[in-house]
CSV table of C-alpha atoms in Angstrom, one decimal:
chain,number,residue,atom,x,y,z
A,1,UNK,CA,0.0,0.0,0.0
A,2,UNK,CA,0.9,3.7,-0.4
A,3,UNK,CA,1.2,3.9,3.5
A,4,UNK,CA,3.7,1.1,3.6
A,5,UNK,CA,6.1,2.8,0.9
A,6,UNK,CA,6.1,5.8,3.1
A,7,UNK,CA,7.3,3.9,5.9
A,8,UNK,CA,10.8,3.6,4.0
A,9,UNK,CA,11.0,7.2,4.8
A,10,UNK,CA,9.3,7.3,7.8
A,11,UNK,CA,11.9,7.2,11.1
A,12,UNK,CA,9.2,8.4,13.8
A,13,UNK,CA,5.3,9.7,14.0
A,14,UNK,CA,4.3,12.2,15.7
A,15,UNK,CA,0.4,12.0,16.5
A,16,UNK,CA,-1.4,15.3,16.8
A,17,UNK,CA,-5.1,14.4,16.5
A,18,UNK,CA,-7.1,14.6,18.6
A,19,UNK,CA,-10.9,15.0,19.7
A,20,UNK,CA,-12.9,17.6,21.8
A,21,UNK,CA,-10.2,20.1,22.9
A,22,UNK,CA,-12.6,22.6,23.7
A,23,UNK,CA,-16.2,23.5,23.4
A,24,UNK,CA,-19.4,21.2,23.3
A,25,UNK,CA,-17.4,18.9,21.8
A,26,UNK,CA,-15.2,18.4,25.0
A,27,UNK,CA,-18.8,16.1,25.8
A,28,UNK,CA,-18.9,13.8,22.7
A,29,UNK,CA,-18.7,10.3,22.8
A,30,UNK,CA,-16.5,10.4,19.8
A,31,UNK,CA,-13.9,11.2,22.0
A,32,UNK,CA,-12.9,8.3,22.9
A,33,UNK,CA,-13.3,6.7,19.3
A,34,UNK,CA,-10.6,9.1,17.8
A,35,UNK,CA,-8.3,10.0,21.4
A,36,UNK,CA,-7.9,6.5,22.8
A,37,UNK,CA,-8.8,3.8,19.6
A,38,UNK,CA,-7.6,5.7,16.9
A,39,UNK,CA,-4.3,5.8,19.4
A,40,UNK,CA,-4.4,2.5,20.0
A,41,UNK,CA,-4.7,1.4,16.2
A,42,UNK,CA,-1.6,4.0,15.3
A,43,UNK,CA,0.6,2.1,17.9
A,44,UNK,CA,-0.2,-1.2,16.4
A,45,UNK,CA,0.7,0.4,13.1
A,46,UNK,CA,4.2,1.7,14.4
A,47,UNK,CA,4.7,-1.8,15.6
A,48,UNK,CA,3.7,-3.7,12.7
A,49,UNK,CA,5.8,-1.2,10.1
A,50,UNK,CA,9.0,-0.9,12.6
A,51,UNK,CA,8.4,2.8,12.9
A,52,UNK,CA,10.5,3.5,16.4
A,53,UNK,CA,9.1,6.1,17.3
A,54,UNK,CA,5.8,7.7,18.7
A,55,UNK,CA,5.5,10.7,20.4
A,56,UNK,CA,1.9,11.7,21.7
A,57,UNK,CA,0.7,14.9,22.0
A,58,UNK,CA,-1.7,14.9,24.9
A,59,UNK,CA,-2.8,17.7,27.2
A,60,UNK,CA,-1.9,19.1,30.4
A,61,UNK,CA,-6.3,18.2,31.2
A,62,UNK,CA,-5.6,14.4,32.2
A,63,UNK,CA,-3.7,16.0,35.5
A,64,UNK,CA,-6.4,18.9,35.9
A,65,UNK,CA,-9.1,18.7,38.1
A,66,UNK,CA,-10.0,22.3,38.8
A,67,UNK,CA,-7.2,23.3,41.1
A,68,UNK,CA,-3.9,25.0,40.3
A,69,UNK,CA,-0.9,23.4,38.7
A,70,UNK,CA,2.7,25.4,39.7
A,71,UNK,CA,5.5,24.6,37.7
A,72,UNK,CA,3.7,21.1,36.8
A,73,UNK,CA,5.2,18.9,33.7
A,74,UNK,CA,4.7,15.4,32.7
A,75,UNK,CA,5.5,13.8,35.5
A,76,UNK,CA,2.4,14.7,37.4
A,77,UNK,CA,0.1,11.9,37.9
A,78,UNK,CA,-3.3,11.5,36.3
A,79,UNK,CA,-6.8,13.1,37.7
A,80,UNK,CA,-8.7,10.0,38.2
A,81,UNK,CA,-10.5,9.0,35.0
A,82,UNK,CA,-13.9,8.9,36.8
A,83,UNK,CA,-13.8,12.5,38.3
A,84,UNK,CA,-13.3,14.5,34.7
A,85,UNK,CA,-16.5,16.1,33.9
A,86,UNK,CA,-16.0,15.9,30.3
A,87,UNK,CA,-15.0,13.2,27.2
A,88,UNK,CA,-11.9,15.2,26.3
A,89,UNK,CA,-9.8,14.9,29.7
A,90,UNK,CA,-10.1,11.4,30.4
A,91,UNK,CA,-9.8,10.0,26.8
A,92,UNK,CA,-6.7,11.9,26.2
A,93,UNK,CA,-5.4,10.4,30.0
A,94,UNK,CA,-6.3,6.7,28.4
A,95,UNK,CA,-4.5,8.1,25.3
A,96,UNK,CA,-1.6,8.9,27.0
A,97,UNK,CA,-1.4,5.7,28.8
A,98,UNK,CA,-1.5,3.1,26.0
A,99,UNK,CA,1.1,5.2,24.6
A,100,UNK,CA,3.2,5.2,27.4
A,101,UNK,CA,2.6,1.3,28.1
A,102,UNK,CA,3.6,0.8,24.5
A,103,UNK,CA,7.3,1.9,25.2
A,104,UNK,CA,9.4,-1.5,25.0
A,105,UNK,CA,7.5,-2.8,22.2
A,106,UNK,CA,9.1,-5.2,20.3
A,107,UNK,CA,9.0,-3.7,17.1
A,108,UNK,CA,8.1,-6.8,13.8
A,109,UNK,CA,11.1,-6.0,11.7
A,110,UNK,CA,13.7,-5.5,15.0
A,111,UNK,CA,14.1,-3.2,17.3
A,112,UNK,CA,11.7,-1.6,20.2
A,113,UNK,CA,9.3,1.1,20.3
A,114,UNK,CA,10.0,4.1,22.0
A,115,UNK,CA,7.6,6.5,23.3
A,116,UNK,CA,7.0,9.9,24.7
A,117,UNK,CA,4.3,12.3,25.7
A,118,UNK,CA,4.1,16.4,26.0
A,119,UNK,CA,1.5,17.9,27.9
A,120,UNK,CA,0.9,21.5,26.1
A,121,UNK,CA,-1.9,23.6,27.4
A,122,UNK,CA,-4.3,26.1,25.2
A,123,UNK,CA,-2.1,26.5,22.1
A,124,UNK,CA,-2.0,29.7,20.1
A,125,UNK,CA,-0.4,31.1,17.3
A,126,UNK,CA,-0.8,32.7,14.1
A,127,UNK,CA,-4.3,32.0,12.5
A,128,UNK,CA,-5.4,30.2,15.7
A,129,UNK,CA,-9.6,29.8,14.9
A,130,UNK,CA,-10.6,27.8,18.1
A,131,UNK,CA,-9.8,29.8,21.7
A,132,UNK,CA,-9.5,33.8,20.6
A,133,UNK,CA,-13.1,33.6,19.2
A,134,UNK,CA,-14.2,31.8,21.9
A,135,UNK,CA,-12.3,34.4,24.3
A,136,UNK,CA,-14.3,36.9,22.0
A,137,UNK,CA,-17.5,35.7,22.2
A,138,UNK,CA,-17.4,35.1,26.0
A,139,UNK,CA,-16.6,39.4,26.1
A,140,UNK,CA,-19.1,40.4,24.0
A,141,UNK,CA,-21.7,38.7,26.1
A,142,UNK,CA,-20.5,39.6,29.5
A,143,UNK,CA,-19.2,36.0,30.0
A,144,UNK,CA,-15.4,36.4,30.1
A,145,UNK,CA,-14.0,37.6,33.5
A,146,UNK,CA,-10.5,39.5,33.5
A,147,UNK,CA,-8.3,39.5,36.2
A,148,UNK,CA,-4.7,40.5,37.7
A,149,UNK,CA,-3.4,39.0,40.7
A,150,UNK,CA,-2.4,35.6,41.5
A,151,UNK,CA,-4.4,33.7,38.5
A,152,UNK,CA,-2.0,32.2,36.0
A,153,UNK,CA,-2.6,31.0,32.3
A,154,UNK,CA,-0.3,28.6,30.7
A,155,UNK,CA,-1.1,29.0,27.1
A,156,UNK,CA,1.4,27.6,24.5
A,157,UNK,CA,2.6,29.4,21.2
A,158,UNK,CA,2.6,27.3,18.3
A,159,UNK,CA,5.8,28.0,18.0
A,160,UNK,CA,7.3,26.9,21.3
A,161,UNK,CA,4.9,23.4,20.8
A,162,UNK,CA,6.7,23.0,17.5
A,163,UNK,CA,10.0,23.7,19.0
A,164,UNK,CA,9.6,21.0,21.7
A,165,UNK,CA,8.6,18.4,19.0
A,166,UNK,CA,11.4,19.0,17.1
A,167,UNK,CA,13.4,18.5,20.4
A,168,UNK,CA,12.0,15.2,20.8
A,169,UNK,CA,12.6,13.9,17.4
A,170,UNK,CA,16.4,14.8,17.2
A,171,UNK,CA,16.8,13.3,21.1
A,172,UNK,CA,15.2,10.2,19.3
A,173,UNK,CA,17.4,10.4,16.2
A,174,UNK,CA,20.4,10.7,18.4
A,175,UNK,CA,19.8,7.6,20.0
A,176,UNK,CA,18.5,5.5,17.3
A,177,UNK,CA,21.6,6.1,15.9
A,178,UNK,CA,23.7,4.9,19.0
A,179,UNK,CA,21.5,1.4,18.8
């Protein structure tokens, strides 16, 4: 197939989809269709074509549960699954987890998988369509409070996200190339 030629150029995949980052559609059941079996299948696919690498792009929601993170990263452990009041949160948590399980994998061809996740928060950047709007929307209906003091927003630039990425892949290609 077309996908298996592109696996002779393929050294890693980075997987960026997901469902119900914000909005209504943080409550649809296809959540966990596309954030946890759609993951699950793209593993099986890295395994099954040797590709070495996976590096998941979750969300900093599967440690959230409504009270303040300081200086938190990927090491803080998961809200529990049952106390998320949306699809989004906990389906990106099981996301993360199959990923993360999936490191050591033996690979078909040779080899093992390796695995990583990033937790980004709200992303922005040039062209953004899904928060500013929103942000906009809340304002012009009285909706969006504003405040200075000690509340803290971690959003992401698109830039910085893409930067980390890259970070990961050339840590990977540095040690593939030691195996």
């Amino acid at each position: 197939t077309a996908y298996r030629r592109q696996r002779q150029m393929c050294i890693r995949d980075r997987h960026l989809a997901s469902m119900g980052m914000s909005g209504s559609a943080m409550l649809s059941p296809l959540c966990k269709t596309v954030n946890v079996h759609a993951t699950s299948k793209l593993v099986d696919i890295c395994v099954e074509l040797s590709i070495p690498n996976v590096i998941y792009t979750s969300s900093y929601n599967v440690a959230y549960g409504g009270r303040a993170i300081i200086n938190g990263d990927e090491s803080l452990p998961y809200f529990p699954i049952d106390q998320h009041t949306d699809q989004y949160s906990p389906t990106k948590a099981l996301a993360e987890q199959l990923v993360l399980k999936a490191n050591g994998r033996r690979l078909k061809n040779s080899g093992y998988l390796k695995t990583s996740c990033i937790r980004p928060a709200a992303i922005y950047g040039i062209d953004e369509k899904r928060h500013l709007p929103r942000i906009v929307k809340h304002m012009d209906t009285g909706l969006f409070q504003f405040r200075i003091g000690k509340a803290m927003v971690d959003w992401v630039d698109i830039d910085n996200l893409v930067s980390s990425l890259f970070s990961t892949v050339s840590m990977y290609t540095v040690f593939n190339n030691l195996l």
